[in-house]
Short mmCIF file of C-alpha atoms in Angstrom, two decimals:
data_model
loop_
_atom_site.label_atom_id
_atom_site.label_comp_id
_atom_site.label_asym_id
_atom_site.label_seq_id
_atom_site.Cartn_x
_atom_site.Cartn_y
_atom_site.Cartn_z
CA UNK A 1449 0.00 0.00 0.00
CA UNK A 1450 1.26 3.47 -0.84
CA UNK A 1451 2.21 5.61 2.17
CA UNK A 1452 0.53 8.94 2.84
CA UNK A 1453 3.70 10.77 1.82
CA UNK A 1454 4.12 8.72 -1.35
CA UNK A 1455 0.52 9.47 -2.26
CA UNK A 1456 1.07 13.17 -1.60
CA UNK A 1457 4.22 13.18 -3.73
CA UNK A 1458 2.39 11.43 -6.56
CA UNK A 1459 -0.49 13.89 -6.57
CA UNK A 1460 1.87 16.86 -6.26
CA UNK A 1461 4.06 15.65 -9.11
CA UNK A 1462 1.01 15.02 -11.30
CA UNK A 1463 -0.45 18.47 -10.69
CA UNK A 1464 2.93 20.09 -11.29
CA UNK A 1465 3.30 18.18 -14.56
CA UNK A 1466 -0.18 19.24 -15.70
CA UNK A 1467 0.53 22.86 -14.74
CA UNK A 1468 3.85 22.92 -16.58
CA UNK A 1469 2.31 21.24 -19.62
CA UNK A 1470 -0.31 23.98 -19.77
CA UNK A 1471 2.26 26.74 -19.31
CA UNK A 1472 4.51 25.17 -21.92
CA UNK A 1473 1.80 25.72 -24.51
CA UNK A 1474 1.90 29.52 -24.33
CA UNK A 1475 4.53 32.05 -25.37
CA UNK A 1476 6.83 33.94 -23.03
CA UNK A 1477 4.94 37.16 -23.75
CA UNK A 1478 1.62 35.52 -22.88
CA UNK A 1479 3.09 34.16 -19.64
CA UNK A 1480 4.42 37.56 -18.59
CA UNK A 1481 1.15 39.26 -19.54
CA UNK A 1482 -0.81 36.78 -17.42
CA UNK A 1483 1.67 37.27 -14.59
CA UNK A 1484 0.97 41.01 -14.60
CA UNK A 1485 -2.80 40.79 -15.07
CA UNK A 1486 -3.88 37.93 -12.81
CA UNK A 1487 -4.89 38.57 -9.20
CA UNK A 1488 -4.30 34.95 -8.20
CA UNK A 1489 -1.10 34.50 -6.22
CA UNK A 1490 -1.26 30.77 -6.89
CA UNK A 1491 -1.27 31.40 -10.64
CA UNK A 1492 1.52 33.94 -10.32
CA UNK A 1493 3.50 31.45 -8.26
CA UNK A 1494 3.01 28.73 -10.89
CA UNK A 1495 4.25 31.06 -13.64
CA UNK A 1496 7.29 32.17 -11.64
CA UNK A 1497 8.15 28.58 -10.77
CA UNK A 1498 7.90 27.63 -14.44
CA UNK A 1499 10.11 30.55 -15.49
CA UNK A 1500 12.74 29.72 -12.88
CA UNK A 1501 12.93 26.12 -14.08
CA UNK A 1502 12.83 26.76 -17.82
CA UNK A 1503 14.49 30.19 -18.09
CA UNK A 1504 16.63 30.49 -14.97
CA UNK A 1505 16.86 33.16 -12.29
CA UNK A 1506 19.02 35.47 -14.41
CA UNK A 1507 16.69 35.59 -17.42
CA UNK A 1508 15.73 39.15 -18.36
CA UNK A 1509 11.94 39.22 -18.51
CA UNK A 1510 11.93 42.50 -20.42
CA UNK A 1511 9.40 43.98 -18.01
CA UNK A 1512 11.79 46.77 -17.03
CA UNK A 1513 12.77 47.88 -20.51
CA UNK A 1514 14.04 50.30 -21.61
CA UNK A 1515 15.15 51.74 -18.28
CA UNK A 1516 16.08 48.69 -16.22
CA UNK A 1517 16.53 44.93 -16.16
CA UNK A 1518 13.98 42.84 -14.28
CA UNK A 1519 15.11 39.24 -13.96
CA UNK A 1520 13.18 36.20 -12.78
CA UNK A 1521 15.07 36.47 -9.48
CA UNK A 1522 13.81 40.03 -9.03
CA UNK A 1523 10.24 38.84 -9.57
CA UNK A 1524 10.84 35.95 -7.15
CA UNK A 1525 12.08 38.29 -4.44
CA UNK A 1526 9.17 40.70 -4.92
CA UNK A 1527 6.69 37.84 -4.86
CA UNK A 1528 8.28 36.40 -1.70
CA UNK A 1529 8.00 39.75 0.10
CA UNK A 1530 4.36 40.07 -0.93
CA UNK A 1531 3.58 36.52 0.23
CA UNK A 1532 5.16 37.33 3.61
CA UNK A 1533 3.06 40.48 4.00
CA UNK A 1534 -0.12 38.61 3.10
CA UNK A 1535 0.75 35.62 5.32
CA UNK A 1536 0.58 33.12 2.48
CA UNK A 1537 2.80 30.70 4.33
CA UNK A 1538 2.77 27.87 1.80
CA UNK A 1539 4.03 30.23 -0.89
CA UNK A 1540 6.48 31.82 1.55
CA UNK A 1541 8.06 28.45 2.31
CA UNK A 1542 8.34 27.41 -1.33
CA UNK A 1543 9.82 30.68 -2.54
CA UNK A 1544 12.10 31.03 0.48
CA UNK A 1545 13.57 27.64 -0.32
CA UNK A 1546 13.94 28.47 -4.00
CA UNK A 1547 15.76 31.70 -3.11
CA UNK A 1548 18.17 29.81 -0.86
CA UNK A 1549 16.94 31.38 2.35
CA UNK A 1550 17.40 29.50 5.60
CA UNK A 1551 16.28 29.56 9.18
CA UNK A 1552 18.59 31.79 11.17
CA UNK A 1553 21.27 29.90 13.12
CA UNK A 1554 20.31 26.54 11.61
CA UNK A 1555 23.76 25.10 12.29
CA UNK A 1556 23.62 26.27 15.91
CA UNK A 1557 20.17 24.72 16.36
CA UNK A 1558 21.42 21.34 15.17
CA UNK A 1559 24.52 21.62 17.34
CA UNK A 1560 22.36 22.41 20.39
CA UNK A 1561 20.40 19.20 19.80
CA UNK A 1562 23.56 17.16 19.34
CA UNK A 1563 25.11 18.59 22.51
CA UNK A 1564 22.05 17.30 24.36
CA UNK A 1565 22.95 13.81 23.12
CA UNK A 1566 20.22 13.71 20.47
CA UNK A 1567 20.73 12.41 16.96
CA UNK A 1568 18.71 14.14 14.26
CA UNK A 1569 17.22 12.66 11.09
CA UNK A 1570 15.63 14.53 8.20
CA UNK A 1571 13.56 13.08 5.38
CA UNK A 1572 10.42 10.98 5.27
CA UNK A 1573 10.72 7.44 6.68
CA UNK A 1574 11.34 4.67 5.98
CA UNK A 1575 13.57 5.17 2.91
CA UNK A 1576 14.33 8.88 2.70
CA UNK A 1577 15.84 9.62 6.10
CA UNK A 1578 19.34 10.99 6.52
CA UNK A 1579 21.09 10.89 9.87
CA UNK A 1580 22.96 13.85 11.36
CA UNK A 1581 25.36 12.92 14.17
CA UNK A 1582 27.90 15.76 14.15
CA UNK A 1583 27.90 19.55 13.85
CA UNK A 1584 27.76 20.78 10.26
CA UNK A 1585 27.84 24.11 8.47
CA UNK A 1586 24.67 25.83 7.30
CA UNK A 1587 25.47 24.92 3.70
CA UNK A 1588 26.09 21.27 4.53
CA UNK A 1589 22.81 21.09 6.42
CA UNK A 1590 20.86 22.75 3.61
CA UNK A 1591 22.34 20.29 1.11
CA UNK A 1592 21.48 17.28 3.29
CA UNK A 1593 17.93 18.52 3.85
CA UNK A 1594 17.44 19.27 0.15
CA UNK A 1595 18.69 15.80 -0.81
CA UNK A 1596 16.46 14.15 1.79
CA UNK A 1597 13.36 15.74 0.27
CA UNK A 1598 14.54 15.48 -3.34
CA UNK A 1599 14.58 19.22 -3.84
CA UNK A 1600 11.10 19.85 -2.42
CA UNK A 1601 11.54 23.44 -1.26
CA UNK A 1602 8.46 23.53 0.97
CA UNK A 1603 9.44 20.36 2.83
CA UNK A 1604 12.99 21.62 3.24
CA UNK A 1605 11.92 24.95 4.73
CA UNK A 1606 9.40 23.33 7.07
CA UNK A 1607 12.13 20.95 8.25
CA UNK A 1608 14.41 23.88 9.08
CA UNK A 1609 11.61 25.52 11.06
CA UNK A 1610 10.94 22.36 13.06
CA UNK A 1611 14.64 21.94 13.86
CA UNK A 1612 14.68 25.50 15.21
CA UNK A 1613 11.62 24.81 17.37
CA UNK A 1614 13.09 21.55 18.67
CA UNK A 1615 16.30 23.35 19.61
CA UNK A 1616 14.26 25.90 21.56
CA UNK A 1617 12.11 23.32 23.31
CA UNK A 1618 15.07 21.18 24.35
CA UNK A 1619 16.45 24.20 26.19
CA UNK A 1620 13.20 25.33 27.80
CA UNK A 1621 11.48 21.96 28.35
CA UNK A 1622 14.16 19.26 28.37
CA UNK A 1623 11.83 16.79 30.11
CA UNK A 1624 9.88 16.48 26.86
CA UNK A 1625 12.88 14.74 25.32
CA UNK A 1626 13.58 12.32 28.15
CA UNK A 1627 14.77 8.93 26.84
CA UNK A 1628 14.60 10.14 23.23
CA UNK A 1629 17.82 9.19 21.46
CA UNK A 1630 16.87 10.25 17.95
CA UNK A 1631 14.71 13.16 16.78
CA UNK A 1632 13.11 12.11 13.48
CA UNK A 1633 11.96 15.38 11.95
CA UNK A 1634 10.30 13.74 8.95
CA UNK A 1635 8.28 11.46 11.21
CA UNK A 1636 7.24 14.45 13.32
CA UNK A 1637 5.98 16.10 10.13
CA UNK A 1638 3.98 13.00 9.22
CA UNK A 1639 2.38 12.93 12.67
CA UNK A 1640 1.55 16.63 12.40
CA UNK A 1641 0.04 16.04 8.97
CA UNK A 1642 -2.06 13.14 10.26
CA UNK A 1643 -3.33 15.01 13.32
CA UNK A 1644 -4.10 18.12 11.27
CA UNK A 1645 -6.03 16.16 8.66
CA UNK A 1646 -7.96 14.29 11.35
CA UNK A 1647 -8.86 17.53 13.13
CA UNK A 1648 -9.98 19.24 9.92
CA UNK A 1649 -11.48 16.22 8.17
CA UNK A 1650 -9.47 16.94 5.03
CA UNK A 1651 -8.89 14.68 2.05
CA UNK A 1652 -5.64 12.71 1.99
CA UNK A 1653 -3.98 14.58 -0.87
CA UNK A 1654 -4.55 17.93 0.87
CA UNK A 1655 -2.89 17.03 4.16
CA UNK A 1656 0.61 18.29 3.49
CA UNK A 1657 -0.77 21.37 1.76
CA UNK A 1658 -2.59 22.22 4.99
CA UNK A 1659 0.63 21.71 6.92
CA UNK A 1660 2.62 23.96 4.59
CA UNK A 1661 0.08 26.74 5.02
CA UNK A 1662 0.28 26.83 8.81
CA UNK A 1663 1.82 29.99 10.22
CA UNK A 1664 5.43 29.64 11.45
#
């Protein structure tokens, strides 16, 4: 039987493929026109994601001509700031990951957990977990997390957030971690997803989407 996460990945990949197939059927000018005219942040996000994948961050969109250059990265950064202001947390997490942003002091958070004799795993069990047993740099941690979630930016950012919260809780409420030898962040995410879906009565394929859209 397919796991909840596998099912979610399958649905997500299918929807992404359908979206990109649709976007691939229009010209660059039509894409940019739609980007400017639509009020839907989801549609804008889809277009920007497509442009980043197929054109690259440094592609000149031509929207600033003749006075300036507006690249895909510029549009990404503007969109990210707008998503933050409007509390669109799912979009914030995806675009933050795509822009290479990270939780502040990520390396210190992991080190704090390790100092308390806790191993940390990232990735969805049983096959995608990666074990962290020693202090690492921010870049090394971002690379490990990205690999564990196969480049899924939203999952990677949510993982960083949870690591930061765990590092805080282990300092303020160490009794919560009594007899825990390994903190499995991916498993914690699955439990959160299950409890959230049960509380809200949501359909299976929407569970992780609900989780991504929770406020930090």
